[in-house]
Coordinates of C-alpha atoms and ligand atoms in Angstrom, one line a residue:
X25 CA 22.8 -35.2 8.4
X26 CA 20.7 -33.6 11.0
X27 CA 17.3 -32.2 11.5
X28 CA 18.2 -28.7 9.8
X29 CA 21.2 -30.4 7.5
X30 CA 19.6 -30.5 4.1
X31 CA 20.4 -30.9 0.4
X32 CA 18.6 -28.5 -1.1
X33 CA 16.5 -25.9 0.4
X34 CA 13.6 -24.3 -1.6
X35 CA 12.7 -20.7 -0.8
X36 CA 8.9 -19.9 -1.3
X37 CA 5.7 -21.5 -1.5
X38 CA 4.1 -19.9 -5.0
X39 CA 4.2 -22.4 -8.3
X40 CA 7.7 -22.2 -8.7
X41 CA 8.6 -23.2 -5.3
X42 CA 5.9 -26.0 -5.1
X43 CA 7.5 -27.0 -8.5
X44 CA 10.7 -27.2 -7.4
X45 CA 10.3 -29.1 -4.2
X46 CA 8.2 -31.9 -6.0
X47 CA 11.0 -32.3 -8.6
X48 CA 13.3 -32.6 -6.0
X49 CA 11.6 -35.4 -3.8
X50 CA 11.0 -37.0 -7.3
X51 CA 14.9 -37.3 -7.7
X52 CA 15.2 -38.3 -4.1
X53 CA 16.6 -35.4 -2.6
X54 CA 16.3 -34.4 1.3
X55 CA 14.8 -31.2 1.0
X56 CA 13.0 -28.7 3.2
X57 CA 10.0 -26.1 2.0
X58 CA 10.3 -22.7 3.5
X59 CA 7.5 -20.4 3.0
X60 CA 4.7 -17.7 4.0
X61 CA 1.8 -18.0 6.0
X62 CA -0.5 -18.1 2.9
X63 CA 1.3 -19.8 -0.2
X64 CA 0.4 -17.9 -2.5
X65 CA -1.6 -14.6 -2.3
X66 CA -1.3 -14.2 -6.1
X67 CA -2.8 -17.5 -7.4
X68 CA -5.4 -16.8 -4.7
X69 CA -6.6 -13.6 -6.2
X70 CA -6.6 -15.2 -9.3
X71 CA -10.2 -15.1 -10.5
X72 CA -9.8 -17.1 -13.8
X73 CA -6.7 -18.5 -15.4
X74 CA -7.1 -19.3 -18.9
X75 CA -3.5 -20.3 -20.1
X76 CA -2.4 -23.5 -17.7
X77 CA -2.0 -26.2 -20.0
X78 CA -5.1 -29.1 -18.6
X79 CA -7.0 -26.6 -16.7
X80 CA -9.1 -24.2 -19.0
X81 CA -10.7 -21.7 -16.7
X82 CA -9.8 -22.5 -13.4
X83 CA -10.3 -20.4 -10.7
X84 CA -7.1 -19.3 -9.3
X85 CA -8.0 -20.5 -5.6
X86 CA -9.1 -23.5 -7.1
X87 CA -5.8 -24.1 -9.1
X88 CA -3.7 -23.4 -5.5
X89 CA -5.5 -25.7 -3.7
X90 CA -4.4 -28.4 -6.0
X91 CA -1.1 -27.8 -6.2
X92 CA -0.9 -27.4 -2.6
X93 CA -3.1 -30.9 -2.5
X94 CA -0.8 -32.3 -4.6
X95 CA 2.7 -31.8 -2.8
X96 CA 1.0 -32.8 0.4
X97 CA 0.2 -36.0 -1.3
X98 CA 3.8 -36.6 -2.1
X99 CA 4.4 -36.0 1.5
X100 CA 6.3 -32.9 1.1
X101 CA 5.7 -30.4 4.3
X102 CA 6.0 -26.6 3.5
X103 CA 7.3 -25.0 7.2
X104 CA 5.9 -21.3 7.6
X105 CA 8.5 -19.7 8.1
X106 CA 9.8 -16.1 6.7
X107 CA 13.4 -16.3 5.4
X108 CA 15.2 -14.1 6.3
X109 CA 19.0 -14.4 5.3
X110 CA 20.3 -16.7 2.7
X111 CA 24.2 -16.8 3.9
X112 CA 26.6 -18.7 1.5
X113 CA 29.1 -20.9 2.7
X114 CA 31.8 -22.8 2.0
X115 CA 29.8 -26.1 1.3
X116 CA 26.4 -24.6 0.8
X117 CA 24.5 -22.2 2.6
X118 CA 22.9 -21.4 6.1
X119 CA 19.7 -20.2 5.9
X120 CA 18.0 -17.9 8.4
X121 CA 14.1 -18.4 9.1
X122 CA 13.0 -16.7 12.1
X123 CA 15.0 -18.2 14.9
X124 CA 16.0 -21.2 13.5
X125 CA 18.9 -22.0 11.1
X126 CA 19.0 -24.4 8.2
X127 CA 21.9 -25.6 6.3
X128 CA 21.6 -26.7 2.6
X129 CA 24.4 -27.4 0.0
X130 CA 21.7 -26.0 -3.2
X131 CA 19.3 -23.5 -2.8
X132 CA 16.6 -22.8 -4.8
X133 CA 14.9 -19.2 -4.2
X134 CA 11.1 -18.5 -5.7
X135 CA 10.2 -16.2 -3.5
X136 CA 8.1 -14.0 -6.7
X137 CA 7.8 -10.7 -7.1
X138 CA 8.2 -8.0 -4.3
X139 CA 6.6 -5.0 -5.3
X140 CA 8.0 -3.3 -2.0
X141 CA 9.6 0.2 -2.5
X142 CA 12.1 0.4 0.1
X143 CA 11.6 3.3 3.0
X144 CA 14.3 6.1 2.3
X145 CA 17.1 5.1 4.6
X146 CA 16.4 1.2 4.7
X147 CA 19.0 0.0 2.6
X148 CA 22.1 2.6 4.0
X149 CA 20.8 1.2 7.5
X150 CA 20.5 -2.6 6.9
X151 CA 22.7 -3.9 9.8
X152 CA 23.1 -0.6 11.2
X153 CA 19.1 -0.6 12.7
X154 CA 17.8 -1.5 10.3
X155 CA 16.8 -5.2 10.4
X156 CA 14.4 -7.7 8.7
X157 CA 14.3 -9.6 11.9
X158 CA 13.2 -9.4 15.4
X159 CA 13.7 -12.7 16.6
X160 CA 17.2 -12.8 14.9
X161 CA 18.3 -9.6 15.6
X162 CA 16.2 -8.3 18.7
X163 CA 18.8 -9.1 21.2
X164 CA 20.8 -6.2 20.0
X165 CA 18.5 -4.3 21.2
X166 CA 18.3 -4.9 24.5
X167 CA 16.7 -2.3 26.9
X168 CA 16.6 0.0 24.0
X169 CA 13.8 2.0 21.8
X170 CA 12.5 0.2 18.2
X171 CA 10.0 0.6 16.5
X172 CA 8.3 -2.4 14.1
X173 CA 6.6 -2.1 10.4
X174 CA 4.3 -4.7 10.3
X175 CA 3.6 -5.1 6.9
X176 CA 2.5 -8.7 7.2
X177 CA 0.6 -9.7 10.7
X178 CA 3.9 -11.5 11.6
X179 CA 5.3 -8.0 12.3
X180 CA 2.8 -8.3 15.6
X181 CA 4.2 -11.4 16.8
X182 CA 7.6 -9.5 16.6
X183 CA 6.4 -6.6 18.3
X184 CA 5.4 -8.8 21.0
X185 CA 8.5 -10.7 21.2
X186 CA 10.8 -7.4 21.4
X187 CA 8.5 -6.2 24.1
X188 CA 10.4 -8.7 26.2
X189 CA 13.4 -7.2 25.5
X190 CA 13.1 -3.8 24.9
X191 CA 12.7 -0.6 26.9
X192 CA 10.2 0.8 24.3
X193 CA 8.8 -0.9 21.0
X194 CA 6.7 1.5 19.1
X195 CA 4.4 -0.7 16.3
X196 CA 3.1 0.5 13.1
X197 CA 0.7 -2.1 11.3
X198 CA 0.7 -1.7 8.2
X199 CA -1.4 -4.7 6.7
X200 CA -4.6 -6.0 6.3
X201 CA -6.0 -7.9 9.2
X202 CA -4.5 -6.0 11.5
X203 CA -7.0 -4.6 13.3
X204 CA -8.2 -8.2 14.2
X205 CA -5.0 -8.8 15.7
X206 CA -5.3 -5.8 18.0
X207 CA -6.4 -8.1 20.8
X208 CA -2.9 -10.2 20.8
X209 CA -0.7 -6.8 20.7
X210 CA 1.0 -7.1 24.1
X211 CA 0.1 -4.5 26.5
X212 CA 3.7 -2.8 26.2
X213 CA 3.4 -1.9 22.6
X214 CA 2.5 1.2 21.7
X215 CA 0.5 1.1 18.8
X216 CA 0.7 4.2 16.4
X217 CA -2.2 3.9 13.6
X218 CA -3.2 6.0 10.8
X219 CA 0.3 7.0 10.1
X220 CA 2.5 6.3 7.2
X221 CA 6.2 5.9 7.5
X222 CA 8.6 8.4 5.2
X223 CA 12.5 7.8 6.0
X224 CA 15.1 6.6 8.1
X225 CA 17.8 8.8 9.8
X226 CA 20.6 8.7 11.3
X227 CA 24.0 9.8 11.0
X228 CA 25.7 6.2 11.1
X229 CA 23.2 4.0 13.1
X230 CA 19.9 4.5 13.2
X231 CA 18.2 7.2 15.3
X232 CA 15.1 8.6 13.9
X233 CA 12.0 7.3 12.2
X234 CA 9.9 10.5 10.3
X235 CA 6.2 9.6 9.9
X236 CA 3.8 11.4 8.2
X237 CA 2.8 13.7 11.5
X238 CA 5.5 12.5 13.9
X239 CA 9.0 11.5 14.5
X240 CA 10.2 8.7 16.6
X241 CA 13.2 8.5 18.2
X242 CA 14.4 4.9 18.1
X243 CA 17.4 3.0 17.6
X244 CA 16.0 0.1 15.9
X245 CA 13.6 -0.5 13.2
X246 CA 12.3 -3.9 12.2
X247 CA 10.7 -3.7 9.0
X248 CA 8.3 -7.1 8.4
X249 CA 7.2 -7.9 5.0
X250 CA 5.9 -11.0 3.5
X251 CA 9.0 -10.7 1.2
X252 CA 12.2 -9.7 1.5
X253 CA 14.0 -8.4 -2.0
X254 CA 16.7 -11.5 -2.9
X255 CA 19.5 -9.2 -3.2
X256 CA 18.7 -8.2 0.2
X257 CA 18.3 -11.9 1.3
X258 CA 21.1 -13.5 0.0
X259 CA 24.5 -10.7 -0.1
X260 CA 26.6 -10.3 -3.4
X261 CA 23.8 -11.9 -4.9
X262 CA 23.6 -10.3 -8.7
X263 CA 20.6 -8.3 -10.4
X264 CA 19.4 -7.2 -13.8
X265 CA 17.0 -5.1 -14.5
X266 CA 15.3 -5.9 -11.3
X267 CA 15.3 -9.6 -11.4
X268 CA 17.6 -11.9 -10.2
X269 CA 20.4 -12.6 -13.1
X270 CA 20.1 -16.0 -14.2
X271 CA 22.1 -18.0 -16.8
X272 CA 20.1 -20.6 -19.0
X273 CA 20.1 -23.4 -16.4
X274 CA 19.0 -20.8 -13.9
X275 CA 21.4 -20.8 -11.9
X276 CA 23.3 -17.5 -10.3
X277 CA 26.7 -15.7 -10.0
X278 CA 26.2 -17.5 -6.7
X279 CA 27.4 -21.0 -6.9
X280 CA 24.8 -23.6 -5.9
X281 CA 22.3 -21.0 -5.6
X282 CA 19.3 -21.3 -8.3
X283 CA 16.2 -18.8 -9.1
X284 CA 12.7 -19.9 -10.4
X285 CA 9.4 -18.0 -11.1
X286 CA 8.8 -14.1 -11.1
X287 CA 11.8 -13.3 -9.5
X288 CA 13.5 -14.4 -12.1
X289 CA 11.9 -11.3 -14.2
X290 CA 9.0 -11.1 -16.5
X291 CA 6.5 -13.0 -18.3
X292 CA 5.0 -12.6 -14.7
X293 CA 3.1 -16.5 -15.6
X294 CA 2.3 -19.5 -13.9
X295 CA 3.6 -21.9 -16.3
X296 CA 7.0 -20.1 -16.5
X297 CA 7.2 -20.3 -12.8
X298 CA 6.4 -24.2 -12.5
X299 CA 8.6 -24.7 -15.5
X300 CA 11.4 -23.1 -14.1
X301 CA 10.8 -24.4 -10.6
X302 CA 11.2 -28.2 -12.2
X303 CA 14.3 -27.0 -14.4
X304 CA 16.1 -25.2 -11.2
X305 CA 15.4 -27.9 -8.9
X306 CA 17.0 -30.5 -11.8
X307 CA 20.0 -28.4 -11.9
X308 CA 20.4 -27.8 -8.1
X309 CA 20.3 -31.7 -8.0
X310 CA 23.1 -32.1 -10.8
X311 CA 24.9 -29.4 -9.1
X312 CA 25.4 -31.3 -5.9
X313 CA 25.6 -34.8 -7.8
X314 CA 28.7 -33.3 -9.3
X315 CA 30.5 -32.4 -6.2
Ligands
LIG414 C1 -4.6 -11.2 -9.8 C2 -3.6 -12.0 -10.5 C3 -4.0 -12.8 -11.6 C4 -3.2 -13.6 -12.3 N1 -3.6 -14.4 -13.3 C5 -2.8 -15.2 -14.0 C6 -3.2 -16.0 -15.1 O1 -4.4 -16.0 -15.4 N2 -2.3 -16.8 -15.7 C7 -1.0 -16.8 -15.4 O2 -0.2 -17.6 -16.0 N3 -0.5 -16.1 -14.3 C8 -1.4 -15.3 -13.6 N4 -0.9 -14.5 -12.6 C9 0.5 -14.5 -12.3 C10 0.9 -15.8 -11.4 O3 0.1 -15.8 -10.3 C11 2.4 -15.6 -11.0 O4 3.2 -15.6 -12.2 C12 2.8 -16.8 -10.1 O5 2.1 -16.9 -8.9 C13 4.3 -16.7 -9.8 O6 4.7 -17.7 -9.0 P1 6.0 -17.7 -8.0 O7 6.1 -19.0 -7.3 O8 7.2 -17.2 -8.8 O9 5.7 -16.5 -7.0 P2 4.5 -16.2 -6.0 O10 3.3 -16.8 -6.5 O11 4.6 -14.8 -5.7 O12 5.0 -17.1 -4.7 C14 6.1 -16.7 -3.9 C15 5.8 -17.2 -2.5 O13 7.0 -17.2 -1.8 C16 6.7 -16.6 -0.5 N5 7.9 -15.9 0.0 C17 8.5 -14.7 -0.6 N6 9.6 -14.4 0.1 C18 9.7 -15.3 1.1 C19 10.6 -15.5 2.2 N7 11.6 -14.6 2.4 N8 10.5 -16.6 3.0 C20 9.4 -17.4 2.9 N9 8.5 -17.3 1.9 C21 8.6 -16.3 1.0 C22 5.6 -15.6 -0.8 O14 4.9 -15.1 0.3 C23 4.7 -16.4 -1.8 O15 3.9 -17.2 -1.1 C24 -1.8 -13.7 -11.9 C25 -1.4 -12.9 -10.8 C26 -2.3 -12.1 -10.2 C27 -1.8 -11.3 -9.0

């Protein structure tokens, strides 16, 4: 097995994915931790939690800081980095994170909720300009015009990147801190502020993003969010009412592929996400036991 061979791969850094991965090392399993930036922005805004069984009144950062404490005590490493495809293959799955590739024969995927309403256009042109991507995708677009949605600061860093590649890179950012990060926007990028994005057009492939008072005439648009939607991340991948569809041991229609925590669906709780982050990663470990 080699650096980015794995057993089982754990997607997300909230409760359920710090569950999971703790369960896993416990039953001896080589595992790797892919997740944001900040793991997680909902315990952090937390400002008491009243119903986590030991911990009466907790503040929520408080709460995050120990169970981040505690799976760096068990030696566990979390690597920052965005996933952005979960491919499913004939022994287990390659998994896309930036520009690196992992392999894993289980997955478990706790990436929470995303409250993201896709962009008109975004799902009709996902693969067809539309991309979750740069530094996977970006050399498609060599020497041409894009345009990047920086919903998460990361969406800088892939403005920058595609500047080295493109003719034109338009950036939009979208997210909090961003105008702090002005100062590392590479001098190619043209930012365009105080606009909202509306749709994506095109015929077939992509040529056209409307904004509020503008339209810009691009061929690619990278769209960077902390999260991507799972049915988006991992094709064929089946959902219910929103949430991923999950049997009793929490596994999916996909085989080898298990969901913990709000992505799962609703009570939208911290217990329910640790408890199903133990109970997937015990399953993912059966799952590849048996084979
Ligand atoms: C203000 C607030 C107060 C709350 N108070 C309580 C409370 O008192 N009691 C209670 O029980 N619950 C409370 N909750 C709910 C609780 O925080 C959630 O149920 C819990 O955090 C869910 O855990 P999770 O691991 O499923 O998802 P999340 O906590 O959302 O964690 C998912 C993580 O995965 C990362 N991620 C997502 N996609 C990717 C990707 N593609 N690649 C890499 N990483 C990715 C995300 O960035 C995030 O860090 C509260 C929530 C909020 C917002």
């Amino acid at each position: 097995m080699n650096e980015t061979n794995y057993e089982i791969a754990i997607i997300g850094c909230g409760p359920a994915g710090l569950s999971a991965a703790i369960n896993t090392k416990v039953r001896g399993k080589k595992l790797v931790l892919l997740g944001s930036e900040f793991c997680t922005p909902k315990l952090h805004k937390a400002p008491h939690v009243n119903n986590y069984l030991g911990f009466h009144s907790i503040g929520g950062e408080e709460l995050r800081q120990k169970f981040l404490g505690h799976v760096k005590a068990m030696g566990i490493e979390i690597l920052r980095s965005r996933v952005t495809g979960i491919i499913p293959q004939d022994d287990g799955f390659a998994i896309q994170a930036r520009d690196k590739i992992f392999y894993a024969r289980a997955v478990v995927l706790a990436t929470g909720v995303s409250v993201a309403k896709l962009l008109p256009g975004e799902e009709e042109k996902l693969g067809l300009g539309v991309s979750y991507c740069a530094t996977c995708d970006g050399g498609l677009y060599r020497n041409r015009t894009v345009a990047v949605l920086a919903y998460s600061p990361e969406g800088i860093e892939e403005a920058n990147y595609l500047a080295g590649i493109c003719r034109k890179v338009y950036l939009l950012p979208l997210c909090k801190g961003s105008q702090e990060m002005r100062s590392k926007i590479h001098e190619q990028v043209e930012v365009i502020a105080d606009q909202k994005p509306l749709s994506i057009e095109g015929d077939n492939l992509v040529s056209a993003l409307k904004l509020s008072h503008r339209t810009l005439e691009v061929e690619g648009v990278f769209i960077i969010r902390d999260a991507v939607l799972p049915d988006k991340l991992v094709p064929g991948l089946e959902i219910e009412n929103g949430a991923v569809k999950i049997n009793r041991d929490l596994s999916t229609n996909i085989p080898g592929l298990y969901a913990a925590g709000d992505n799962t669906g609703q009570p939208y709780q911290l217990a329910k996400a640790v408890g199903e982050g133990q109970v997937a990663a015990l399953n993912a470990v059966k799952y590849i036991d048996n084979k």
